Amino acid sequence: MRDAALGVEGTPVVGEAAHAAGKAPGRLPGDPGVWMFITADVLLFGVFFFVFTSGRLADPEGYERSRQHLDAGFGLANTLILLTSSWLVVLAVEAAREGNREHVIRLLKLAMLVGAAFAVTKIVEYALKIQAGITVTTSEFFGYYYGFTAIHFLHFVIGMGVLALCLAKARREAIDERYVAWIESSGCYWHMVDLLWIVLFPMLYLLRAA
Amino acid sequence: MTSDVLRRPATRVWLGLMAATISSWAIAEQSESPRLAASFVVLIAAFKARLVIVHFMELDWRPMPWRILLEGWTFVSAAMILGGFWLASP
Protein backbone atom coordinates (compact mmCIF):
# COMPACT_ATOMS: atom_id res chain seq x y z
CA MET A 1 0.00 0.00 0.00
CA ARG A 2 3.06 2.22 -0.21
CA ASP A 3 2.75 5.34 -2.33
CA ALA A 4 5.66 5.23 -4.77
CA ALA A 5 5.51 8.87 -5.83
CA LEU A 6 8.56 11.03 -5.36
CA GLY A 7 8.39 13.99 -3.03
CA VAL A 8 10.60 17.01 -2.48
CA GLU A 9 14.34 16.46 -3.24
CA GLY A 10 13.48 13.13 -4.85
CA THR A 11 13.01 11.29 -1.57
CA PRO A 12 10.25 8.66 -1.65
CA VAL A 13 6.96 9.72 -0.09
CA VAL A 14 5.74 7.15 2.43
CA GLY A 15 2.32 6.14 3.65
CA GLU A 16 -1.10 5.60 2.13
CA ALA A 17 -2.24 9.21 2.43
CA ALA A 18 1.12 10.86 1.95
CA HIS A 19 -0.24 13.97 0.25
CA ALA A 20 -2.37 14.75 3.30
CA ALA A 21 0.57 13.86 5.66
CA GLY A 22 -1.98 12.29 7.98
CA LYS A 23 -1.54 9.05 9.87
CA ALA A 24 -3.35 5.99 8.47
CA PRO A 25 -6.52 5.54 10.55
CA GLY A 26 -6.63 2.61 12.97
CA ARG A 27 -2.87 2.54 13.34
CA LEU A 28 -1.18 3.30 16.66
CA PRO A 29 1.31 6.12 16.03
CA GLY A 30 4.94 5.23 16.72
CA ASP A 31 6.28 2.20 18.47
CA PRO A 32 4.04 0.37 21.03
CA GLY A 33 6.94 0.45 23.54
CA VAL A 34 6.71 4.23 23.93
CA TRP A 35 3.04 3.88 24.91
CA MET A 36 4.05 1.76 27.90
CA PHE A 37 6.27 4.63 29.08
CA ILE A 38 3.55 7.19 28.40
CA THR A 39 1.00 5.11 30.34
CA ALA A 40 3.33 4.68 33.32
CA ASP A 41 4.12 8.39 33.40
CA VAL A 42 0.55 9.62 33.17
CA LEU A 43 -0.49 7.17 35.91
CA LEU A 44 2.38 8.41 38.10
CA PHE A 45 1.20 11.98 37.67
CA GLY A 46 -2.37 10.84 38.33
CA VAL A 47 -1.14 9.75 41.76
CA PHE A 48 0.53 13.16 42.20
CA PHE A 49 -2.77 14.91 41.38
CA PHE A 50 -4.56 12.74 43.97
CA VAL A 51 -1.94 13.41 46.65
CA PHE A 52 -2.07 17.16 46.00
CA THR A 53 -5.87 17.26 45.96
CA SER A 54 -6.03 15.34 49.25
CA GLY A 55 -3.47 17.67 50.80
CA ARG A 56 -5.40 20.71 49.65
CA LEU A 57 -8.65 19.30 51.06
CA ALA A 58 -7.03 19.00 54.47
CA ASP A 59 -5.66 22.57 54.47
CA PRO A 60 -7.24 24.81 51.82
CA GLU A 61 -6.26 28.07 53.55
CA GLY A 62 -2.65 27.00 53.93
CA TYR A 63 -2.45 25.89 50.30
CA GLU A 64 -3.98 29.19 49.15
CA ARG A 65 -1.50 31.22 51.22
CA SER A 66 1.32 29.31 49.55
CA ARG A 67 -0.25 29.48 46.08
CA GLN A 68 -0.30 33.27 46.29
CA HIS A 69 3.50 33.23 46.23
CA LEU A 70 3.42 31.64 42.79
CA ASP A 71 3.48 33.86 39.73
CA ALA A 72 0.87 32.53 37.28
CA GLY A 73 2.67 34.41 34.52
CA PHE A 74 5.51 31.87 34.65
CA GLY A 75 3.04 29.00 34.50
CA LEU A 76 1.26 30.64 31.58
CA ALA A 77 4.52 31.22 29.69
CA ASN A 78 5.56 27.61 30.26
CA THR A 79 2.24 26.31 28.94
CA LEU A 80 2.36 28.46 25.81
CA ILE A 81 5.98 27.39 25.20
CA LEU A 82 5.26 23.67 25.48
CA LEU A 83 2.12 23.91 23.31
CA THR A 84 4.10 25.72 20.60
CA SER A 85 6.92 23.19 20.75
CA SER A 86 4.40 20.33 20.47
CA TRP A 87 2.81 21.98 17.44
CA LEU A 88 6.22 22.25 15.73
CA VAL A 89 6.85 18.55 16.42
CA VAL A 90 3.48 17.66 14.86
CA LEU A 91 4.56 19.61 11.75
CA ALA A 92 7.91 17.78 11.80
CA VAL A 93 6.12 14.40 11.86
CA GLU A 94 3.99 15.50 8.91
CA ALA A 95 7.13 16.61 7.06
CA ALA A 96 8.66 13.18 7.73
CA ARG A 97 5.59 11.47 6.26
CA GLU A 98 6.05 13.70 3.20
CA GLY A 99 9.70 12.61 3.02
CA ASN A 100 10.90 16.21 3.35
CA ARG A 101 14.25 16.01 5.17
CA GLU A 102 14.92 19.75 5.07
CA HIS A 103 11.60 20.59 6.73
CA VAL A 104 11.98 17.83 9.33
CA ILE A 105 15.37 19.23 10.35
CA ARG A 106 14.18 22.84 10.41
CA LEU A 107 11.04 22.05 12.40
CA LEU A 108 12.82 19.85 14.95
CA LYS A 109 15.43 22.57 15.50
CA LEU A 110 12.66 25.13 16.04
CA ALA A 111 10.78 22.77 18.36
CA MET A 112 13.91 22.31 20.46
CA LEU A 113 14.70 26.03 20.48
CA VAL A 114 11.21 26.83 21.72
CA GLY A 115 11.42 23.92 24.17
CA ALA A 116 14.67 25.33 25.54
CA ALA A 117 12.77 28.47 26.54
CA PHE A 118 10.79 26.28 28.97
CA ALA A 119 14.03 25.40 30.75
CA VAL A 120 15.03 29.06 30.94
CA THR A 121 11.72 30.21 32.44
CA LYS A 122 11.68 27.27 34.87
CA ILE A 123 15.20 27.99 36.10
CA VAL A 124 14.42 31.70 36.48
CA GLU A 125 11.23 30.88 38.38
CA TYR A 126 13.01 28.46 40.74
CA ALA A 127 15.85 30.98 41.26
CA LEU A 128 13.44 33.78 42.18
CA LYS A 129 11.57 31.51 44.61
CA ILE A 130 14.75 30.32 46.30
CA GLN A 131 16.04 33.89 46.53
CA ALA A 132 12.79 34.84 48.26
CA GLY A 133 13.43 32.05 50.76
CA ILE A 134 10.74 29.72 49.40
CA THR A 135 12.09 26.18 49.31
CA VAL A 136 10.90 22.57 49.37
CA THR A 137 10.42 22.68 53.14
CA THR A 138 8.55 26.00 53.26
CA SER A 139 5.14 24.32 53.21
CA GLU A 140 3.40 21.14 52.07
CA PHE A 141 2.18 23.03 48.98
CA PHE A 142 5.72 24.02 48.05
CA GLY A 143 7.01 20.52 48.76
CA TYR A 144 4.56 19.27 46.14
CA TYR A 145 5.19 22.24 43.82
CA TYR A 146 8.96 21.65 43.70
CA GLY A 147 8.59 17.85 43.64
CA PHE A 148 6.05 17.63 40.83
CA THR A 149 7.56 20.35 38.66
CA ALA A 150 11.06 18.90 39.11
CA ILE A 151 9.90 15.42 38.10
CA HIS A 152 8.07 17.00 35.17
CA PHE A 153 11.28 18.84 34.30
CA LEU A 154 13.15 15.52 34.26
CA HIS A 155 10.61 14.24 31.72
CA PHE A 156 11.12 17.46 29.75
CA VAL A 157 14.90 16.86 29.67
CA ILE A 158 14.38 13.28 28.47
CA GLY A 159 11.98 14.60 25.83
CA MET A 160 14.56 17.11 24.60
CA GLY A 161 17.11 14.30 24.39
CA VAL A 162 14.68 12.23 22.35
CA LEU A 163 14.06 15.17 19.97
CA ALA A 164 17.82 15.70 19.63
CA LEU A 165 18.17 12.05 18.64
CA CYS A 166 15.41 12.52 16.04
CA LEU A 167 17.29 15.50 14.66
CA ALA A 168 20.56 13.59 14.45
CA LYS A 169 18.84 10.68 12.69
CA ALA A 170 17.13 13.07 10.23
CA ARG A 171 20.55 14.39 9.24
CA ARG A 172 22.19 11.01 8.69
CA GLU A 173 19.45 8.53 7.80
CA ALA A 174 16.78 8.10 5.16
CA ILE A 175 13.40 9.71 5.91
CA ASP A 176 11.69 6.37 5.39
CA GLU A 177 8.98 4.39 7.20
CA ARG A 178 11.39 3.40 9.95
CA TYR A 179 12.25 7.04 10.59
CA VAL A 180 8.57 8.01 10.54
CA ALA A 181 7.86 5.43 13.26
CA TRP A 182 10.78 6.84 15.27
CA ILE A 183 9.69 10.47 15.02
CA GLU A 184 6.06 9.53 15.75
CA SER A 185 7.15 7.77 18.96
CA SER A 186 9.33 10.72 19.95
CA GLY A 187 6.53 13.14 19.13
CA CYS A 188 4.06 11.25 21.30
CA TYR A 189 6.48 11.28 24.23
CA TRP A 190 6.94 15.04 23.77
CA HIS A 191 3.17 15.57 23.63
CA MET A 192 2.93 13.66 26.91
CA VAL A 193 5.31 16.18 28.51
CA ASP A 194 2.95 18.88 27.23
CA LEU A 195 -0.14 16.96 28.44
CA LEU A 196 1.21 16.64 31.99
CA TRP A 197 1.91 20.36 32.17
CA ILE A 198 -1.59 21.14 30.83
CA VAL A 199 -2.93 19.65 34.10
CA LEU A 200 -0.10 20.79 36.42
CA PHE A 201 -0.42 24.45 35.44
CA PRO A 202 -4.03 25.00 36.55
CA MET A 203 -3.74 22.63 39.51
CA LEU A 204 -0.76 24.43 41.02
CA TYR A 205 -1.14 28.01 39.79
CA LEU A 206 -4.75 28.80 38.99
CA LEU A 207 -7.06 27.22 41.57
CA ARG A 208 -7.71 30.18 43.84
CA ALA A 209 -9.48 29.27 47.03
CA ALA A 210 -12.90 30.69 47.72
CA MET B 1 6.24 26.79 3.56
CA THR B 2 4.54 29.41 5.76
CA SER B 3 1.21 29.64 3.94
CA ASP B 4 1.02 25.85 3.81
CA VAL B 5 1.71 25.66 7.55
CA LEU B 6 -1.03 28.18 8.33
CA ARG B 7 -3.57 26.04 6.49
CA ARG B 8 -2.79 22.80 8.29
CA PRO B 9 -5.27 21.38 10.83
CA ALA B 10 -2.47 21.10 13.42
CA THR B 11 -2.00 24.88 13.24
CA ARG B 12 -5.71 25.51 13.90
CA VAL B 13 -5.54 23.14 16.86
CA TRP B 14 -2.45 24.96 18.17
CA LEU B 15 -4.17 28.36 17.91
CA GLY B 16 -7.18 26.92 19.76
CA LEU B 17 -4.91 25.56 22.50
CA MET B 18 -3.14 28.90 22.89
CA ALA B 19 -6.43 30.80 23.05
CA ALA B 20 -7.87 28.33 25.58
CA THR B 21 -4.74 28.68 27.74
CA ILE B 22 -4.81 32.46 27.77
CA SER B 23 -8.57 32.46 28.46
CA SER B 24 -8.08 30.05 31.34
CA TRP B 25 -5.38 32.25 32.89
CA ALA B 26 -7.50 35.40 32.41
CA ILE B 27 -10.55 33.78 34.00
CA ALA B 28 -8.50 32.61 36.98
CA GLU B 29 -6.93 36.03 37.47
CA GLN B 30 -10.02 38.19 36.96
CA SER B 31 -12.97 36.18 38.16
CA GLU B 32 -14.85 37.34 41.23
CA SER B 33 -16.15 33.85 41.87
CA PRO B 34 -13.31 31.43 42.65
CA ARG B 35 -15.61 28.40 42.42
CA LEU B 36 -16.82 29.35 38.95
CA ALA B 37 -13.29 30.26 37.88
CA ALA B 38 -11.91 26.93 39.10
CA SER B 39 -14.66 25.05 37.25
CA PHE B 40 -13.90 26.82 33.98
CA VAL B 41 -10.15 26.43 34.45
CA VAL B 42 -10.34 22.67 35.02
CA LEU B 43 -12.83 22.10 32.19
CA ILE B 44 -10.66 24.11 29.82
CA ALA B 45 -7.64 22.02 30.88
CA ALA B 46 -9.59 18.81 30.15
CA PHE B 47 -10.62 20.20 26.76
CA LYS B 48 -6.98 21.09 25.97
CA ALA B 49 -5.79 17.65 27.06
CA ARG B 50 -8.30 16.08 24.70
CA LEU B 51 -7.12 18.23 21.78
CA VAL B 52 -3.53 17.08 22.38
CA ILE B 53 -4.55 13.41 22.71
CA VAL B 54 -6.76 13.38 19.61
CA HIS B 55 -5.01 15.83 17.26
CA PHE B 56 -1.35 15.95 18.31
CA MET B 57 -0.92 12.35 19.49
CA GLU B 58 -3.38 11.26 16.75
CA LEU B 59 -4.85 8.52 18.90
CA ASP B 60 -7.70 6.62 17.30
CA TRP B 61 -10.11 4.25 19.06
CA ARG B 62 -8.33 1.34 17.34
CA PRO B 63 -6.20 -0.81 17.50
CA MET B 64 -5.53 -0.70 21.25
CA PRO B 65 -7.30 1.08 24.12
CA TRP B 66 -4.62 3.79 24.56
CA ARG B 67 -7.09 6.49 23.70
CA ILE B 68 -9.57 5.13 26.22
CA LEU B 69 -6.80 5.13 28.80
CA LEU B 70 -5.68 8.70 28.13
CA GLU B 71 -9.20 10.11 27.80
CA GLY B 72 -10.15 8.23 30.97
CA TRP B 73 -7.09 9.65 32.72
CA THR B 74 -8.08 13.16 31.64
CA PHE B 75 -11.63 12.69 32.91
CA VAL B 76 -10.62 11.16 36.26
CA SER B 77 -7.89 13.78 36.85
CA ALA B 78 -10.22 16.68 36.07
CA ALA B 79 -13.08 15.24 38.14
CA MET B 80 -10.78 14.57 41.07
CA ILE B 81 -9.09 17.99 41.03
CA LEU B 82 -12.36 19.90 40.60
CA GLY B 83 -14.26 17.69 43.03
CA GLY B 84 -11.54 18.18 45.63
CA PHE B 85 -11.67 21.92 45.07
CA TRP B 86 -15.45 22.11 45.56
CA LEU B 87 -15.29 19.95 48.68
CA ALA B 88 -12.64 22.26 50.12
CA SER B 89 -14.68 25.40 49.39
CA PRO B 90 -17.24 26.68 51.88
CSV table of C-alpha atoms in Angstrom, one decimal:
chain,number,residue,atom,x,y,z
A,1,MET,CA,0.0,0.0,0.0
A,2,ARG,CA,3.1,2.2,-0.2
A,3,ASP,CA,2.7,5.3,-2.3
A,4,ALA,CA,5.7,5.2,-4.8
A,5,ALA,CA,5.5,8.9,-5.8
A,6,LEU,CA,8.6,11.0,-5.4
A,7,GLY,CA,8.4,14.0,-3.0
A,8,VAL,CA,10.6,17.0,-2.5
A,9,GLU,CA,14.3,16.5,-3.2
A,10,GLY,CA,13.5,13.1,-4.9
A,11,THR,CA,13.0,11.3,-1.6
A,12,PRO,CA,10.2,8.7,-1.6
A,13,VAL,CA,7.0,9.7,-0.1
A,14,VAL,CA,5.7,7.1,2.4
A,15,GLY,CA,2.3,6.1,3.7
A,16,GLU,CA,-1.1,5.6,2.1
A,17,ALA,CA,-2.2,9.2,2.4
A,18,ALA,CA,1.1,10.9,1.9
A,19,HIS,CA,-0.2,14.0,0.3
A,20,ALA,CA,-2.4,14.7,3.3
A,21,ALA,CA,0.6,13.9,5.7
A,22,GLY,CA,-2.0,12.3,8.0
A,23,LYS,CA,-1.5,9.0,9.9
A,24,ALA,CA,-3.3,6.0,8.5
A,25,PRO,CA,-6.5,5.5,10.6
A,26,GLY,CA,-6.6,2.6,13.0
A,27,ARG,CA,-2.9,2.5,13.3
A,28,LEU,CA,-1.2,3.3,16.7
A,29,PRO,CA,1.3,6.1,16.0
A,30,GLY,CA,4.9,5.2,16.7
A,31,ASP,CA,6.3,2.2,18.5
A,32,PRO,CA,4.0,0.4,21.0
A,33,GLY,CA,6.9,0.5,23.5
A,34,VAL,CA,6.7,4.2,23.9
A,35,TRP,CA,3.0,3.9,24.9
A,36,MET,CA,4.1,1.8,27.9
A,37,PHE,CA,6.3,4.6,29.1
A,38,ILE,CA,3.6,7.2,28.4
A,39,THR,CA,1.0,5.1,30.3
A,40,ALA,CA,3.3,4.7,33.3
A,41,ASP,CA,4.1,8.4,33.4
A,42,VAL,CA,0.5,9.6,33.2
A,43,LEU,CA,-0.5,7.2,35.9
A,44,LEU,CA,2.4,8.4,38.1
A,45,PHE,CA,1.2,12.0,37.7
A,46,GLY,CA,-2.4,10.8,38.3
A,47,VAL,CA,-1.1,9.7,41.8
A,48,PHE,CA,0.5,13.2,42.2
A,49,PHE,CA,-2.8,14.9,41.4
A,50,PHE,CA,-4.6,12.7,44.0
A,51,VAL,CA,-1.9,13.4,46.6
A,52,PHE,CA,-2.1,17.2,46.0
A,53,THR,CA,-5.9,17.3,46.0
A,54,SER,CA,-6.0,15.3,49.3
A,55,GLY,CA,-3.5,17.7,50.8
A,56,ARG,CA,-5.4,20.7,49.7
A,57,LEU,CA,-8.6,19.3,51.1
A,58,ALA,CA,-7.0,19.0,54.5
A,59,ASP,CA,-5.7,22.6,54.5
A,60,PRO,CA,-7.2,24.8,51.8
A,61,GLU,CA,-6.3,28.1,53.6
A,62,GLY,CA,-2.7,27.0,53.9
A,63,TYR,CA,-2.5,25.9,50.3
A,64,GLU,CA,-4.0,29.2,49.1
A,65,ARG,CA,-1.5,31.2,51.2
A,66,SER,CA,1.3,29.3,49.5
A,67,ARG,CA,-0.2,29.5,46.1
A,68,GLN,CA,-0.3,33.3,46.3
A,69,HIS,CA,3.5,33.2,46.2
A,70,LEU,CA,3.4,31.6,42.8
A,71,ASP,CA,3.5,33.9,39.7
A,72,ALA,CA,0.9,32.5,37.3
A,73,GLY,CA,2.7,34.4,34.5
A,74,PHE,CA,5.5,31.9,34.7
A,75,GLY,CA,3.0,29.0,34.5
A,76,LEU,CA,1.3,30.6,31.6
A,77,ALA,CA,4.5,31.2,29.7
A,78,ASN,CA,5.6,27.6,30.3
A,79,THR,CA,2.2,26.3,28.9
A,80,LEU,CA,2.4,28.5,25.8
A,81,ILE,CA,6.0,27.4,25.2
A,82,LEU,CA,5.3,23.7,25.5
A,83,LEU,CA,2.1,23.9,23.3
A,84,THR,CA,4.1,25.7,20.6
A,85,SER,CA,6.9,23.2,20.7
A,86,SER,CA,4.4,20.3,20.5
A,87,TRP,CA,2.8,22.0,17.4
A,88,LEU,CA,6.2,22.2,15.7
A,89,VAL,CA,6.8,18.6,16.4
A,90,VAL,CA,3.5,17.7,14.9
A,91,LEU,CA,4.6,19.6,11.7
A,92,ALA,CA,7.9,17.8,11.8
A,93,VAL,CA,6.1,14.4,11.9
A,94,GLU,CA,4.0,15.5,8.9
A,95,ALA,CA,7.1,16.6,7.1
A,96,ALA,CA,8.7,13.2,7.7
A,97,ARG,CA,5.6,11.5,6.3
A,98,GLU,CA,6.0,13.7,3.2
A,99,GLY,CA,9.7,12.6,3.0
A,100,ASN,CA,10.9,16.2,3.4
A,101,ARG,CA,14.3,16.0,5.2
A,102,GLU,CA,14.9,19.7,5.1
A,103,HIS,CA,11.6,20.6,6.7
A,104,VAL,CA,12.0,17.8,9.3
A,105,ILE,CA,15.4,19.2,10.3
A,106,ARG,CA,14.2,22.8,10.4
A,107,LEU,CA,11.0,22.0,12.4
A,108,LEU,CA,12.8,19.8,14.9
A,109,LYS,CA,15.4,22.6,15.5
A,110,LEU,CA,12.7,25.1,16.0
A,111,ALA,CA,10.8,22.8,18.4
A,112,MET,CA,13.9,22.3,20.5
A,113,LEU,CA,14.7,26.0,20.5
A,114,VAL,CA,11.2,26.8,21.7
A,115,GLY,CA,11.4,23.9,24.2
A,116,ALA,CA,14.7,25.3,25.5
A,117,ALA,CA,12.8,28.5,26.5
A,118,PHE,CA,10.8,26.3,29.0
A,119,ALA,CA,14.0,25.4,30.7
A,120,VAL,CA,15.0,29.1,30.9
A,121,THR,CA,11.7,30.2,32.4
A,122,LYS,CA,11.7,27.3,34.9
A,123,ILE,CA,15.2,28.0,36.1
A,124,VAL,CA,14.4,31.7,36.5
A,125,GLU,CA,11.2,30.9,38.4
A,126,TYR,CA,13.0,28.5,40.7
A,127,ALA,CA,15.9,31.0,41.3
A,128,LEU,CA,13.4,33.8,42.2
A,129,LYS,CA,11.6,31.5,44.6
A,130,ILE,CA,14.7,30.3,46.3
A,131,GLN,CA,16.0,33.9,46.5
A,132,ALA,CA,12.8,34.8,48.3
A,133,GLY,CA,13.4,32.0,50.8
A,134,ILE,CA,10.7,29.7,49.4
A,135,THR,CA,12.1,26.2,49.3
A,136,VAL,CA,10.9,22.6,49.4
A,137,THR,CA,10.4,22.7,53.1
A,138,THR,CA,8.5,26.0,53.3
A,139,SER,CA,5.1,24.3,53.2
A,140,GLU,CA,3.4,21.1,52.1
A,141,PHE,CA,2.2,23.0,49.0
A,142,PHE,CA,5.7,24.0,48.0
A,143,GLY,CA,7.0,20.5,48.8
A,144,TYR,CA,4.6,19.3,46.1
A,145,TYR,CA,5.2,22.2,43.8
A,146,TYR,CA,9.0,21.6,43.7
A,147,GLY,CA,8.6,17.9,43.6
A,148,PHE,CA,6.1,17.6,40.8
A,149,THR,CA,7.6,20.4,38.7
A,150,ALA,CA,11.1,18.9,39.1
A,151,ILE,CA,9.9,15.4,38.1
A,152,HIS,CA,8.1,17.0,35.2
A,153,PHE,CA,11.3,18.8,34.3
A,154,LEU,CA,13.1,15.5,34.3
A,155,HIS,CA,10.6,14.2,31.7
A,156,PHE,CA,11.1,17.5,29.8
A,157,VAL,CA,14.9,16.9,29.7
A,158,ILE,CA,14.4,13.3,28.5
A,159,GLY,CA,12.0,14.6,25.8
A,160,MET,CA,14.6,17.1,24.6
A,161,GLY,CA,17.1,14.3,24.4
A,162,VAL,CA,14.7,12.2,22.3
A,163,LEU,CA,14.1,15.2,20.0
A,164,ALA,CA,17.8,15.7,19.6
A,165,LEU,CA,18.2,12.1,18.6
A,166,CYS,CA,15.4,12.5,16.0
A,167,LEU,CA,17.3,15.5,14.7
A,168,ALA,CA,20.6,13.6,14.5
A,169,LYS,CA,18.8,10.7,12.7
A,170,ALA,CA,17.1,13.1,10.2
A,171,ARG,CA,20.6,14.4,9.2
A,172,ARG,CA,22.2,11.0,8.7
A,173,GLU,CA,19.4,8.5,7.8
A,174,ALA,CA,16.8,8.1,5.2
A,175,ILE,CA,13.4,9.7,5.9
A,176,ASP,CA,11.7,6.4,5.4
A,177,GLU,CA,9.0,4.4,7.2
A,178,ARG,CA,11.4,3.4,10.0
A,179,TYR,CA,12.2,7.0,10.6
A,180,VAL,CA,8.6,8.0,10.5
A,181,ALA,CA,7.9,5.4,13.3
A,182,TRP,CA,10.8,6.8,15.3
A,183,ILE,CA,9.7,10.5,15.0
A,184,GLU,CA,6.1,9.5,15.7
A,185,SER,CA,7.1,7.8,19.0
A,186,SER,CA,9.3,10.7,19.9
A,187,GLY,CA,6.5,13.1,19.1
A,188,CYS,CA,4.1,11.2,21.3
A,189,TYR,CA,6.5,11.3,24.2
A,190,TRP,CA,6.9,15.0,23.8
A,191,HIS,CA,3.2,15.6,23.6
A,192,MET,CA,2.9,13.7,26.9
A,193,VAL,CA,5.3,16.2,28.5
A,194,ASP,CA,2.9,18.9,27.2
A,195,LEU,CA,-0.1,17.0,28.4
A,196,LEU,CA,1.2,16.6,32.0
A,197,TRP,CA,1.9,20.4,32.2
A,198,ILE,CA,-1.6,21.1,30.8
A,199,VAL,CA,-2.9,19.7,34.1
A,200,LEU,CA,-0.1,20.8,36.4
A,201,PHE,CA,-0.4,24.5,35.4
A,202,PRO,CA,-4.0,25.0,36.6
A,203,MET,CA,-3.7,22.6,39.5
A,204,LEU,CA,-0.8,24.4,41.0
A,205,TYR,CA,-1.1,28.0,39.8
A,206,LEU,CA,-4.7,28.8,39.0
A,207,LEU,CA,-7.1,27.2,41.6
A,208,ARG,CA,-7.7,30.2,43.8
A,209,ALA,CA,-9.5,29.3,47.0
A,210,ALA,CA,-12.9,30.7,47.7
B,1,MET,CA,6.2,26.8,3.6
B,2,THR,CA,4.5,29.4,5.8
B,3,SER,CA,1.2,29.6,3.9
B,4,ASP,CA,1.0,25.9,3.8
B,5,VAL,CA,1.7,25.7,7.6
B,6,LEU,CA,-1.0,28.2,8.3
B,7,ARG,CA,-3.6,26.0,6.5
B,8,ARG,CA,-2.8,22.8,8.3
B,9,PRO,CA,-5.3,21.4,10.8
B,10,ALA,CA,-2.5,21.1,13.4
B,11,THR,CA,-2.0,24.9,13.2
B,12,ARG,CA,-5.7,25.5,13.9
B,13,VAL,CA,-5.5,23.1,16.9
B,14,TRP,CA,-2.4,25.0,18.2
B,15,LEU,CA,-4.2,28.4,17.9
B,16,GLY,CA,-7.2,26.9,19.8
B,17,LEU,CA,-4.9,25.6,22.5
B,18,MET,CA,-3.1,28.9,22.9
B,19,ALA,CA,-6.4,30.8,23.0
B,20,ALA,CA,-7.9,28.3,25.6
B,21,THR,CA,-4.7,28.7,27.7
B,22,ILE,CA,-4.8,32.5,27.8
B,23,SER,CA,-8.6,32.5,28.5
B,24,SER,CA,-8.1,30.0,31.3
B,25,TRP,CA,-5.4,32.2,32.9
B,26,ALA,CA,-7.5,35.4,32.4
B,27,ILE,CA,-10.6,33.8,34.0
B,28,ALA,CA,-8.5,32.6,37.0
B,29,GLU,CA,-6.9,36.0,37.5
B,30,GLN,CA,-10.0,38.2,37.0
B,31,SER,CA,-13.0,36.2,38.2
B,32,GLU,CA,-14.8,37.3,41.2
B,33,SER,CA,-16.2,33.9,41.9
B,34,PRO,CA,-13.3,31.4,42.7
B,35,ARG,CA,-15.6,28.4,42.4
B,36,LEU,CA,-16.8,29.3,39.0
B,37,ALA,CA,-13.3,30.3,37.9
B,38,ALA,CA,-11.9,26.9,39.1
B,39,SER,CA,-14.7,25.0,37.2
B,40,PHE,CA,-13.9,26.8,34.0
B,41,VAL,CA,-10.2,26.4,34.4
B,42,VAL,CA,-10.3,22.7,35.0
B,43,LEU,CA,-12.8,22.1,32.2
B,44,ILE,CA,-10.7,24.1,29.8
B,45,ALA,CA,-7.6,22.0,30.9
B,46,ALA,CA,-9.6,18.8,30.2
B,47,PHE,CA,-10.6,20.2,26.8
B,48,LYS,CA,-7.0,21.1,26.0
B,49,ALA,CA,-5.8,17.6,27.1
B,50,ARG,CA,-8.3,16.1,24.7
B,51,LEU,CA,-7.1,18.2,21.8
B,52,VAL,CA,-3.5,17.1,22.4
B,53,ILE,CA,-4.6,13.4,22.7
B,54,VAL,CA,-6.8,13.4,19.6
B,55,HIS,CA,-5.0,15.8,17.3
B,56,PHE,CA,-1.3,15.9,18.3
B,57,MET,CA,-0.9,12.3,19.5
B,58,GLU,CA,-3.4,11.3,16.7
B,59,LEU,CA,-4.9,8.5,18.9
B,60,ASP,CA,-7.7,6.6,17.3
B,61,TRP,CA,-10.1,4.2,19.1
B,62,ARG,CA,-8.3,1.3,17.3
B,63,PRO,CA,-6.2,-0.8,17.5
B,64,MET,CA,-5.5,-0.7,21.3
B,65,PRO,CA,-7.3,1.1,24.1
B,66,TRP,CA,-4.6,3.8,24.6
B,67,ARG,CA,-7.1,6.5,23.7
B,68,ILE,CA,-9.6,5.1,26.2
B,69,LEU,CA,-6.8,5.1,28.8
B,70,LEU,CA,-5.7,8.7,28.1
B,71,GLU,CA,-9.2,10.1,27.8
B,72,GLY,CA,-10.1,8.2,31.0
B,73,TRP,CA,-7.1,9.6,32.7
B,74,THR,CA,-8.1,13.2,31.6
B,75,PHE,CA,-11.6,12.7,32.9
B,76,VAL,CA,-10.6,11.2,36.3
B,77,SER,CA,-7.9,13.8,36.8
B,78,ALA,CA,-10.2,16.7,36.1
B,79,ALA,CA,-13.1,15.2,38.1
B,80,MET,CA,-10.8,14.6,41.1
B,81,ILE,CA,-9.1,18.0,41.0
B,82,LEU,CA,-12.4,19.9,40.6
B,83,GLY,CA,-14.3,17.7,43.0
B,84,GLY,CA,-11.5,18.2,45.6
B,85,PHE,CA,-11.7,21.9,45.1
B,86,TRP,CA,-15.4,22.1,45.6
B,87,LEU,CA,-15.3,19.9,48.7
B,88,ALA,CA,-12.6,22.3,50.1
B,89,SER,CA,-14.7,25.4,49.4
B,90,PRO,CA,-17.2,26.7,51.9
